[in-house]
Amino acid sequence: MLGLCAAVLGALAAVGWVVAVADSAPNLTDLRPRDPHPPSEIFAADGTPLGYIHTDTIYTPVPSSRIPNRLLQATVAIEDRRFYQHGALDYQGILRAGIKDLFGQGNALQGASTLTMQLVDNNYIDGTKYAIHHDLKYKIVQAKLAQQLEKKHSKSWILDAYLNVVPYGTVGGEEAVGVGAASQMFFNEPVWKLNLAQIALLAGLPQAPSQYNPLVEPGLAHGRRHNVLEAMVKSHYITQAQANRANAQPLQVHPNTTYTVIRQPYVFDFVRQQLDEKLCPQTPDHCPAVTNGGLKVYTTLDLKKQAEAESAIAGHEGGPVLDNQPAAALVSIDPSNGNILAMANSSTYTQTSFDFAAYAHRQSGSAFKPFALMTLIHDYDGDPNQTYYNSHFLGAGWLPQDPTWSVHTAEETYQGNISVAKATTVSDNTVFAQLAADLGWDKLDQMAHAMGITSPLDGNPSEVIGGQRIGVTPLEMADAYATIANGGDHMAPTIISKIVFPDGSVMNLSDPPKTQVFGSGEAYAATQVLKTVIQSGTGTAADFGCPAAGKTGTAENMDNAWFVGYTPQLSTAVWVGYPQGNISMPNGFGGALAAPIWHDYMAAASDGFCGDFPQPSNQWSGTQYNGPRSVSSGGGNGNGSGNGNGVGN
């Protein structure tokens, strides 16, 4: 009698413990269901996919109407044969598993899970404190939530939800969550196109995704597929003959590249960086808004112009890096809105992942001179056609602030007293060195930064002819010249036009902020000077038959060649040089190496447009600038020679 009482008391205590555990567990409404998103995807301007952003999980939701009935049957047969007969719980299975657990048989409890309980596990409990230990207490919590879920949803809803959230395995560091991602990852097919053998293989994966991964363990995967097919026979979903035919087929695995192949990888990486900085400005190296997935990122990249840029580079200097040839890069921007239309490199991503177009800081040579030109016009109201300097060799000591600096022209020829406009046309270093000293090097740096240069500038005297300590990038130069093309208004450059978030909200970035740097009349005056560079100066190789303006640039020792120019519609910078830097190039002038690339690209990218720069309504009229080193008028002879360290055209 005492023994019976003790047994009853023990049973009541056990029941009380179970009730207490259940009462302490949260309700389904208190838990936030897992909300996986498809990988974030990046698109070109025309909607062409460029690729998916790498994430730890791949998720492609499949609507219930597209889930094959055979997959529903296979999943039920192998995971929960009595799914449609029992409620949320399989009491016999729980009792059997509980006894095994008491005897320490490892993960016996997992075997008692119904599909509803597994859905609770994957969609609600995973990531909470209850998922730490898969013990009897965990099972009670799981069971309570499963019962609540079955009261709220139908069996078909539960099965569809299960198939969309359960993990199916990992490939290349990315876990396939749901049948949509798994079907693409393993078979390179949407799930509704799978045959019986493929469906059986897929249905067998959730129990042990790593163990049965067909790409890693094909033998075990084949055995697991056999078990699924036999379970389907036992459940009367298919005949034994159908199972035998399916089992005789190979695994039919075709690894998918949809999630890994990147089109235009340099642009893709640049977009990814801009995206991180835009959405997580404080922590761009760790941006959950991007890595959590679900974003659709639309870019300004014009694939036609991108192809034209690549073709122009391929047709001239700038061969593959591994062939020990000079590299080349091109950036093209729409001046009216700052949209980056093309960013091309001569190298391939397999040779180097470094993006020269966006990140290569190189000395600009004389392509920096337009910043002095704009400083003269805007800050001093100086007319470049009326302002004169003497073109002559500047020996060491000519400048007290830098007594060792000497300046010469590229070909050691000097023209005496010439206007700043003429000095721009022929790219006379000695005139611009004197002009910059008169204007103030800090003024030049301020103008360069206002127009779009973001790299640090030190106010060194030689910066005006390209002697920057850090250098500038093709992207910066295209952006800065675009300010002149846009009538003095600087538009912040952008590669992202809009971001669509998982909830459907949109961040529109196609209208970047505008800053007026100088007036349209001043911009027009500078353009008239820079047009002569292409018409009759150092940049004649860039002349493609339409009105355009620009400037050549050749760095010291001919190790960097530039041409930066613009039309009313496009501002484009081209750089040529060895990736490792500081290697001279034969005939390494900007007019010889970079201008022909610019010519070919602009001729193709202009799409037949050949309009001239419109005259502004507010005409600008400057006067002669009388700097300490300027001269009153033209005339005189500045012939001389020397071996200075000035940079070239």
XYZ file of C-alpha atoms in Angstrom:
649
model
C 0.000 0.000 0.000
C 2.803 2.359 0.902
C 4.514 1.508 -2.373
C 1.384 2.336 -4.319
C 1.052 5.656 -2.504
C 4.655 6.471 -3.235
C 4.132 5.662 -6.902
C 1.038 7.843 -7.057
C 2.830 10.692 -5.323
C 5.771 10.296 -7.699
C 3.493 10.367 -10.704
C 1.701 13.438 -9.390
C 5.039 15.125 -8.782
C 6.118 14.325 -12.326
C 2.871 15.672 -13.695
C 3.261 18.777 -11.561
C 6.794 19.291 -12.852
C 5.624 18.958 -16.449
C 2.815 21.444 -15.824
C 5.231 23.861 -14.153
C 7.657 23.670 -17.059
C 4.841 24.215 -19.551
C 3.490 27.157 -17.571
C 6.926 28.777 -17.439
C 7.390 28.471 -21.183
C 6.453 31.384 -23.446
C 3.366 31.344 -25.587
C 3.641 31.220 -29.356
C 2.483 34.812 -29.567
C 5.415 35.872 -27.371
C 8.013 34.552 -29.805
C 9.058 36.196 -33.011
C 9.137 33.718 -35.901
C 12.289 33.398 -37.908
C 12.207 35.814 -40.812
C 14.753 34.659 -43.385
C 15.237 36.773 -46.471
C 16.548 35.921 -49.922
C 20.145 37.049 -50.453
C 20.472 40.712 -51.292
C 20.787 41.156 -55.046
C 22.472 43.885 -57.090
C 21.194 44.984 -60.513
C 22.508 47.098 -63.382
C 20.577 50.179 -64.481
C 18.512 48.155 -66.964
C 17.566 45.552 -64.344
C 20.122 42.938 -65.384
C 21.258 40.996 -62.280
C 24.903 41.537 -61.362
C 24.961 39.009 -58.531
C 23.987 38.130 -54.976
C 25.718 39.457 -51.884
C 27.341 36.597 -49.992
C 25.573 35.670 -46.783
C 25.612 32.756 -44.360
C 22.224 31.536 -45.540
C 20.522 31.246 -48.907
C 16.756 31.532 -48.842
C 14.371 31.430 -51.782
C 10.732 31.183 -50.649
C 8.433 28.939 -52.660
C 4.653 29.560 -52.662
C 2.509 26.572 -51.765
C 1.155 26.389 -55.312
C 4.676 25.643 -56.646
C 5.670 22.980 -54.108
C 5.323 19.561 -55.795
C 2.858 17.157 -54.200
C 5.518 14.438 -54.419
C 7.779 16.526 -52.167
C 4.994 16.891 -49.608
C 4.503 13.127 -49.686
C 8.212 12.319 -49.462
C 8.705 14.663 -46.514
C 5.770 13.235 -44.580
C 6.814 9.652 -45.351
C 10.377 10.026 -44.050
C 9.902 12.609 -41.284
C 6.415 12.076 -39.802
C 4.444 9.234 -41.361
C 1.339 9.800 -39.201
C 1.421 13.581 -39.701
C -2.149 13.761 -41.019
C -3.518 11.358 -38.380
C -2.133 12.711 -35.090
C -2.341 16.185 -33.631
C 0.631 18.377 -32.877
C 2.208 15.602 -30.788
C 2.938 11.931 -31.322
C 2.417 10.734 -27.724
C 3.741 7.255 -28.333
C 6.892 8.700 -29.823
C 7.360 11.140 -26.949
C 6.962 8.381 -24.351
C 9.377 6.138 -26.213
C 11.921 8.930 -26.578
C 11.531 9.985 -22.935
C 12.363 6.485 -21.727
C 15.444 6.417 -23.950
C 16.481 9.817 -22.631
C 16.233 8.601 -19.042
C 18.669 5.849 -19.948
C 21.041 8.401 -21.481
C 20.618 7.469 -25.133
C 21.843 10.765 -26.553
C 19.494 12.557 -28.924
C 16.648 10.115 -28.557
C 14.213 12.932 -27.937
C 14.777 14.323 -31.400
C 13.264 11.192 -32.893
C 9.922 11.972 -31.301
C 9.522 15.283 -33.090
C 6.560 15.684 -35.382
C 6.789 17.997 -38.366
C 4.875 20.591 -36.363
C 7.403 20.332 -33.533
C 10.273 20.623 -36.009
C 8.686 23.736 -37.473
C 8.457 25.192 -33.969
C 12.089 24.284 -33.423
C 13.326 25.933 -36.630
C 10.981 28.875 -36.774
C 10.421 29.908 -33.153
C 12.745 28.279 -30.605
C 16.009 28.366 -32.567
C 18.181 31.126 -31.164
C 16.350 31.347 -27.800
C 17.522 30.076 -24.410
C 15.319 26.992 -24.826
C 17.411 25.738 -27.748
C 20.602 25.383 -25.684
C 19.822 21.930 -24.230
C 17.685 19.428 -26.127
C 16.431 17.690 -22.985
C 13.024 16.748 -21.631
C 12.349 20.312 -20.494
C 13.045 21.540 -24.012
C 10.702 18.873 -25.373
C 7.889 20.071 -23.140
C 8.325 23.652 -24.326
C 8.440 22.459 -27.931
C 5.278 20.401 -27.445
C 3.361 23.301 -25.909
C 4.228 25.614 -28.775
C 3.422 22.918 -31.349
C -0.061 22.498 -29.907
C -0.640 26.229 -30.098
C 0.603 26.271 -33.687
C -1.771 23.491 -34.781
C -4.682 25.307 -33.210
C -3.804 28.365 -35.268
C -2.913 26.813 -38.648
C -3.916 23.932 -40.898
C -1.758 20.887 -41.611
C -1.101 22.074 -45.163
C 0.054 25.491 -43.919
C 2.380 23.855 -41.400
C 3.911 21.550 -44.011
C 4.433 24.380 -46.496
C 6.001 26.535 -43.790
C 8.262 23.677 -42.712
C 9.532 23.167 -46.251
C 10.378 26.869 -46.496
C 12.390 27.221 -43.267
C 14.138 23.921 -42.569
C 17.910 23.785 -43.335
C 18.930 21.459 -46.169
C 22.715 21.705 -46.049
C 25.691 23.969 -46.579
C 27.730 24.500 -49.734
C 30.620 26.933 -49.985
C 29.908 28.398 -46.561
C 26.273 29.160 -47.416
C 23.407 27.232 -45.845
C 20.372 26.466 -47.977
C 17.261 27.313 -45.962
C 14.078 25.926 -47.458
C 13.420 23.768 -50.499
C 13.673 26.685 -52.917
C 17.299 27.411 -52.093
C 18.160 23.721 -51.711
C 16.755 22.812 -55.118
C 18.779 25.549 -56.795
C 21.907 24.802 -54.777
C 22.034 21.060 -55.446
C 20.221 20.663 -58.769
C 20.349 24.082 -60.439
C 16.603 23.793 -60.986
C 13.507 25.287 -59.374
C 11.866 22.816 -57.033
C 8.766 22.384 -59.219
C 10.933 20.915 -61.997
C 12.488 18.118 -59.928
C 11.840 14.467 -60.702
C 11.021 11.764 -58.151
C 14.652 10.751 -57.569
C 15.691 14.359 -56.929
C 12.690 14.962 -54.671
C 13.535 11.895 -52.587
C 17.132 13.049 -52.207
C 15.972 16.503 -51.118
C 13.413 15.156 -48.633
C 16.078 13.069 -46.927
C 18.422 15.951 -46.144
C 16.825 17.774 -43.151
C 17.450 14.917 -40.688
C 21.241 15.271 -41.079
C 22.146 17.858 -43.750
C 25.917 17.533 -43.342
C 25.905 13.747 -43.220
C 23.763 13.336 -46.329
C 25.161 16.234 -48.383
C 25.334 14.728 -51.907
C 28.287 16.928 -52.868
C 30.331 15.682 -49.916
C 28.975 12.214 -49.122
C 27.386 10.854 -52.312
C 27.313 7.287 -50.984
C 25.426 8.207 -47.829
C 23.157 10.491 -49.842
C 22.282 7.616 -52.172
C 21.443 5.391 -49.208
C 19.298 8.081 -47.641
C 17.436 8.584 -50.924
C 16.721 4.843 -50.978
C 15.253 5.077 -47.458
C 12.967 7.923 -48.523
C 11.721 6.033 -51.560
C 10.994 2.935 -49.464
C 9.164 5.081 -46.908
C 7.024 6.461 -49.728
C 6.203 2.915 -50.827
C 5.265 1.962 -47.262
C 2.976 5.002 -47.075
C 1.401 4.026 -50.424
C 2.480 7.253 -52.143
C 4.354 5.398 -54.909
C 4.676 1.817 -56.097
C 7.707 -0.366 -55.563
C 8.393 -0.227 -59.301
C 8.467 3.579 -59.217
C 10.823 3.477 -56.260
C 13.124 1.019 -58.010
C 13.302 3.146 -61.155
C 14.064 6.284 -59.180
C 16.631 4.501 -57.042
C 18.449 3.277 -60.149
C 19.068 6.839 -61.318
C 22.278 8.722 -60.484
C 22.103 11.495 -57.900
C 21.762 14.079 -60.726
C 23.509 16.727 -58.659
C 24.463 19.858 -60.597
C 25.974 22.475 -58.267
C 24.440 25.858 -58.889
C 26.398 29.036 -59.588
C 23.429 31.402 -59.380
C 24.395 32.594 -55.924
C 28.148 32.742 -56.531
C 28.705 34.078 -60.051
C 29.257 37.833 -60.125
C 28.902 39.911 -63.270
C 31.202 42.949 -63.321
C 32.962 41.998 -60.046
C 34.864 45.291 -59.698
C 31.646 47.262 -59.894
C 29.923 44.726 -57.639
C 32.552 45.160 -54.919
C 32.352 48.945 -55.199
C 28.560 48.852 -54.897
C 28.833 46.582 -51.861
C 31.193 49.012 -50.147
C 28.951 51.976 -50.938
C 25.953 50.020 -49.663
C 27.651 49.242 -46.342
C 28.662 52.877 -45.902
C 25.200 54.131 -46.808
C 23.223 51.802 -44.525
C 25.749 51.455 -41.690
C 27.885 54.612 -41.705
C 29.143 53.992 -38.165
C 30.010 50.310 -38.682
C 30.455 49.721 -42.434
C 32.603 46.628 -41.813
C 29.666 44.985 -40.045
C 26.337 45.868 -41.587
C 23.449 43.543 -40.640
C 21.115 45.549 -42.858
C 23.063 44.124 -45.805
C 24.085 40.675 -44.573
C 20.593 39.809 -43.322
C 19.499 39.784 -46.955
C 16.313 40.767 -48.672
C 17.625 43.912 -50.361
C 17.281 44.697 -54.027
C 19.979 47.185 -54.955
C 19.621 49.000 -58.273
C 22.710 50.684 -59.676
C 23.411 53.366 -62.249
C 25.756 51.082 -64.216
C 25.020 51.275 -67.946
C 26.051 47.866 -69.291
C 26.294 49.182 -72.847
C 28.679 51.946 -71.834
C 30.545 49.516 -69.596
C 31.129 47.240 -72.587
C 32.218 50.231 -74.666
C 34.682 51.239 -71.961
C 36.130 47.733 -71.780
C 36.410 47.614 -75.566
C 38.187 50.976 -75.696
C 40.705 49.840 -73.091
C 41.281 46.495 -74.784
C 42.015 48.219 -78.081
C 44.883 50.280 -76.700
C 47.366 50.371 -73.851
C 46.432 48.580 -70.681
C 46.878 44.863 -71.073
C 46.435 42.079 -68.529
C 48.360 42.649 -65.335
C 49.932 39.214 -65.390
C 51.401 39.929 -68.822
C 53.467 42.678 -67.215
C 51.770 45.352 -69.274
C 50.579 48.750 -68.101
C 47.094 48.671 -66.663
C 44.318 51.062 -67.605
C 41.139 52.254 -65.945
C 38.183 54.359 -67.054
C 35.357 56.020 -65.145
C 32.453 57.787 -66.848
C 29.873 59.940 -65.060
C 26.683 61.716 -66.061
C 27.470 65.332 -65.040
C 23.820 66.248 -64.585
C 23.175 63.846 -61.711
C 26.477 62.270 -60.663
C 25.433 58.809 -61.825
C 28.424 56.549 -62.440
C 27.734 54.952 -65.819
C 30.914 52.944 -66.379
C 33.876 51.789 -64.274
C 36.243 49.630 -66.285
C 39.651 48.068 -65.704
C 42.061 46.381 -68.088
C 42.782 43.616 -65.584
C 40.501 40.703 -64.783
C 39.268 39.884 -61.302
C 41.168 36.600 -61.289
C 44.402 38.524 -61.839
C 43.788 41.103 -59.144
C 40.775 42.143 -57.103
C 42.108 45.693 -56.823
C 39.861 48.179 -58.597
C 42.098 50.773 -60.264
C 39.129 52.822 -61.461
C 37.838 53.448 -57.953
C 40.850 53.129 -55.692
C 44.150 53.619 -57.553
C 45.721 56.805 -56.190
C 48.173 58.048 -58.778
C 49.882 61.350 -59.489
C 47.744 63.232 -61.981
C 50.326 65.152 -63.976
C 48.944 68.212 -65.731
C 45.376 66.935 -65.470
C 45.394 68.870 -62.188
C 45.877 72.219 -63.937
C 42.138 72.892 -64.480
C 41.813 73.388 -60.712
C 44.232 76.312 -60.996
C 42.323 77.527 -64.050
C 39.049 77.492 -62.112
C 40.686 79.177 -59.109
C 41.901 81.982 -61.370
C 38.454 82.444 -62.897
C 36.303 82.019 -59.786
C 38.388 83.324 -56.886
C 40.211 86.133 -58.683
C 37.871 86.945 -61.570
C 40.907 86.446 -63.773
C 40.441 86.041 -67.505
C 42.788 83.275 -68.718
C 42.955 84.945 -72.131
C 44.125 88.251 -70.648
C 46.404 86.931 -67.906
C 50.009 86.346 -68.975
C 53.080 84.684 -67.548
C 56.577 84.208 -68.895
C 57.253 80.663 -70.042
C 60.840 79.881 -69.093
C 62.850 77.315 -67.208
C 62.503 77.803 -63.469
C 65.739 76.794 -61.820
C 66.222 75.805 -58.200
C 65.717 78.774 -55.924
C 63.002 80.476 -57.937
C 60.489 79.712 -55.166
C 61.552 80.547 -51.595
C 58.963 78.173 -50.115
C 60.604 75.233 -51.941
C 64.161 76.275 -52.833
C 65.147 72.926 -54.392
C 62.210 72.754 -56.802
C 62.920 73.422 -60.450
C 60.333 73.300 -63.210
C 60.603 72.681 -66.928
C 58.270 71.863 -69.771
C 57.971 68.346 -71.101
C 60.034 68.996 -74.217
C 62.293 71.711 -72.774
C 60.845 74.379 -75.089
C 59.563 77.714 -73.863
C 57.349 80.324 -75.503
C 58.047 83.516 -73.625
C 55.081 85.560 -72.465
C 51.912 83.569 -73.069
C 48.384 83.684 -71.727
C 47.124 81.179 -69.192
C 44.700 79.974 -71.874
C 47.590 79.245 -74.246
C 49.572 77.648 -71.418
C 46.616 75.321 -70.840
C 46.478 74.368 -74.518
C 50.170 73.456 -74.688
C 50.346 72.334 -71.033
C 53.148 74.654 -69.976
C 54.317 73.605 -66.518
C 56.351 76.728 -65.833
C 53.406 79.064 -66.332
C 51.138 77.036 -64.052
C 53.813 76.713 -61.372
C 54.033 80.519 -61.235
C 50.259 80.942 -61.449
C 49.668 78.561 -58.534
C 52.261 80.334 -56.424
C 50.437 83.615 -57.041
C 46.933 82.253 -56.485
C 47.850 80.341 -53.336
C 48.217 76.577 -53.099
C 45.573 76.374 -50.398
C 43.127 78.037 -52.809
C 43.844 75.364 -55.420
C 43.276 72.594 -52.894
C 40.005 74.145 -51.777
C 38.824 74.344 -55.374
C 39.864 70.752 -56.102
C 38.030 69.451 -53.045
C 34.926 71.496 -53.811
C 34.838 70.120 -57.350
C 35.062 66.487 -56.228
C 38.597 65.504 -55.209
C 38.349 63.581 -51.928
C 41.964 62.465 -51.495
C 44.069 64.506 -49.053
C 46.016 67.389 -50.571
C 48.951 68.997 -48.817
C 49.227 72.393 -50.480
C 52.574 71.472 -52.001
C 53.748 73.790 -54.799
C 54.133 70.881 -57.230
C 50.519 69.710 -56.841
C 49.389 72.020 -59.642
C 51.413 70.015 -62.169
C 50.526 66.658 -60.637
C 53.030 66.187 -57.842
C 50.556 64.992 -55.229
C 51.899 63.019 -52.280
C 49.032 60.498 -52.272
C 47.593 61.022 -55.719
C 44.035 60.978 -57.004
C 41.776 58.278 -58.451
C 40.090 58.099 -61.862
C 36.722 58.270 -60.095
C 37.663 61.504 -58.343
C 38.947 63.096 -61.532
C 35.857 62.195 -63.558
C 33.717 63.576 -60.738
C 35.683 66.830 -60.488
C 35.619 67.567 -64.223
C 31.889 66.794 -64.213
C 31.440 69.906 -62.077
C 32.656 72.067 -64.976
C 30.524 70.118 -67.448
C 27.491 70.684 -65.214
C 27.854 74.450 -65.206
C 29.600 74.704 -61.849
C 27.227 72.498 -59.853
C 28.859 69.511 -58.173
C 26.688 66.411 -57.920
C 27.926 63.821 -55.458
C 28.838 60.727 -57.502
C 26.649 57.696 -56.944
C 26.603 54.115 -58.190
C 23.364 53.209 -56.362
C 20.091 54.582 -57.686
C 17.729 52.964 -55.189
C 17.498 50.302 -52.494
C 14.338 48.259 -52.048
C 14.040 46.797 -48.539
C 12.343 43.499 -47.595
C 9.226 45.331 -46.420
C 8.885 47.048 -49.793
C 10.076 50.467 -48.665
C 12.425 52.288 -51.032
C 15.465 54.492 -50.450
C 15.872 56.649 -53.552
C 19.476 57.730 -54.153
C 19.173 58.820 -57.777
C 18.958 62.501 -56.861
C 22.177 63.206 -54.922
C 22.825 66.542 -53.213
C 23.913 69.435 -55.423
C 26.460 72.064 -54.435
C 27.188 75.147 -56.504
C 30.957 75.568 -56.683
C 31.034 78.362 -59.273
C 28.691 79.971 -61.756
C 27.668 78.589 -65.123
C 29.338 81.528 -66.879
C 32.622 80.730 -65.166
C 32.288 77.060 -66.105
C 31.616 78.016 -69.720
C 34.734 80.210 -69.809
C 36.873 77.336 -68.523
C 35.312 74.959 -71.043
C 36.243 77.251 -73.931
C 39.871 77.087 -72.802
C 39.849 73.318 -72.250
C 38.277 72.726 -75.672
C 41.484 74.019 -77.263
C 43.461 71.188 -75.635
C 41.565 68.744 -77.849
C 41.341 71.017 -80.877
C 44.989 72.018 -81.165
C 46.872 71.167 -77.996
C 48.279 68.117 -76.232
C 45.009 66.186 -76.450
C 44.293 66.084 -80.184
C 44.212 62.280 -80.051
C 41.014 62.619 -78.016
C 39.155 64.504 -80.759
C 36.233 62.307 -81.857
C 34.540 64.976 -83.958
C 32.163 66.430 -81.382
C 32.509 69.404 -79.022
C 34.487 68.283 -75.994
C 36.894 69.701 -73.442
C 39.612 68.112 -71.372
C 43.192 67.931 -70.234
C 46.115 65.554 -70.622
C 48.242 64.507 -67.690
C 51.702 62.944 -67.561
C 53.312 62.263 -64.199
C 57.012 62.487 -63.384
C 59.115 59.880 -65.203
C 56.130 59.035 -67.423
C 54.830 56.452 -64.958
C 51.207 57.669 -65.016
C 49.324 58.878 -68.092
C 45.925 60.576 -67.957
C 43.256 62.097 -70.080
C 40.232 63.583 -68.366
C 37.557 65.296 -70.395
C 33.877 65.907 -70.866
C 31.000 66.693 -73.164
C 27.649 68.119 -72.039
C 26.526 64.543 -71.354
C 29.572 62.632 -70.091
C 32.603 63.274 -67.913
C 35.247 60.585 -68.358
C 38.662 59.962 -66.835
C 41.217 57.520 -68.256
C 44.383 56.458 -66.446
C 47.208 54.265 -67.768
C 50.145 53.010 -65.710
C 51.806 49.989 -64.199
C 49.882 48.549 -61.231
C 52.948 48.570 -59.018
C 53.670 52.217 -59.929
C 56.926 54.081 -60.483
C 57.685 52.302 -63.764
C 58.239 54.515 -66.779
C 56.299 53.801 -69.948
C 57.718 54.356 -73.447
C 56.147 57.490 -74.901
C 54.185 57.636 -71.665
C 52.394 60.913 -72.315
C 48.729 61.263 -71.480
C 48.064 62.424 -75.024
C 49.669 59.290 -76.437
C 48.394 56.569 -74.079
C 45.225 57.755 -72.344
C 43.680 60.099 -74.934
C 43.139 57.374 -77.596
C 41.228 55.249 -75.067
C 39.120 58.270 -74.132
C 38.516 58.944 -77.832
C 37.272 55.436 -78.591
C 35.026 55.280 -75.556
C 33.466 58.702 -76.045
C 32.886 58.109 -79.746
C 30.908 54.972 -78.891
C 29.249 56.135 -75.667
C 27.954 59.450 -77.018
C 25.268 57.523 -78.903
C 25.297 59.964 -81.799
C 24.940 63.069 -79.626
C 27.201 65.827 -80.920
C 25.744 68.924 -79.319
C 27.854 71.810 -78.109
C 27.949 73.292 -74.631
C 25.017 75.707 -74.237
C 25.850 79.328 -73.613
C 24.751 80.305 -70.108
C 22.301 83.121 -69.562
C 24.627 84.749 -67.039
C 27.702 85.450 -69.138
C 30.940 85.828 -67.223
C 33.476 88.495 -68.078
C 36.815 88.506 -66.290
C 39.756 90.867 -66.286
C 43.506 90.557 -66.418
C 44.858 89.036 -63.219
C 47.906 90.872 -61.947
C 49.742 88.390 -59.797
C 53.225 88.998 -58.377
C 54.764 86.869 -61.129
C 52.435 87.717 -64.007
C 53.441 89.910 -66.930
C 51.471 92.639 -68.631
C 51.080 91.090 -72.097
C 52.348 88.621 -74.640
C 55.652 88.833 -76.454
C 59.228 88.184 -75.479
C 61.257 85.044 -75.751
C 61.574 82.586 -72.948
C 63.848 80.073 -74.635
C 66.032 78.217 -72.199
C 66.846 74.764 -70.994
C 67.441 72.905 -67.795
C 67.122 69.596 -66.013
C 64.444 70.328 -63.483
C 62.036 67.963 -61.781
C 58.774 69.345 -63.086
C 56.206 66.877 -64.318
C 55.029 66.598 -67.890
C 52.009 67.278 -70.051
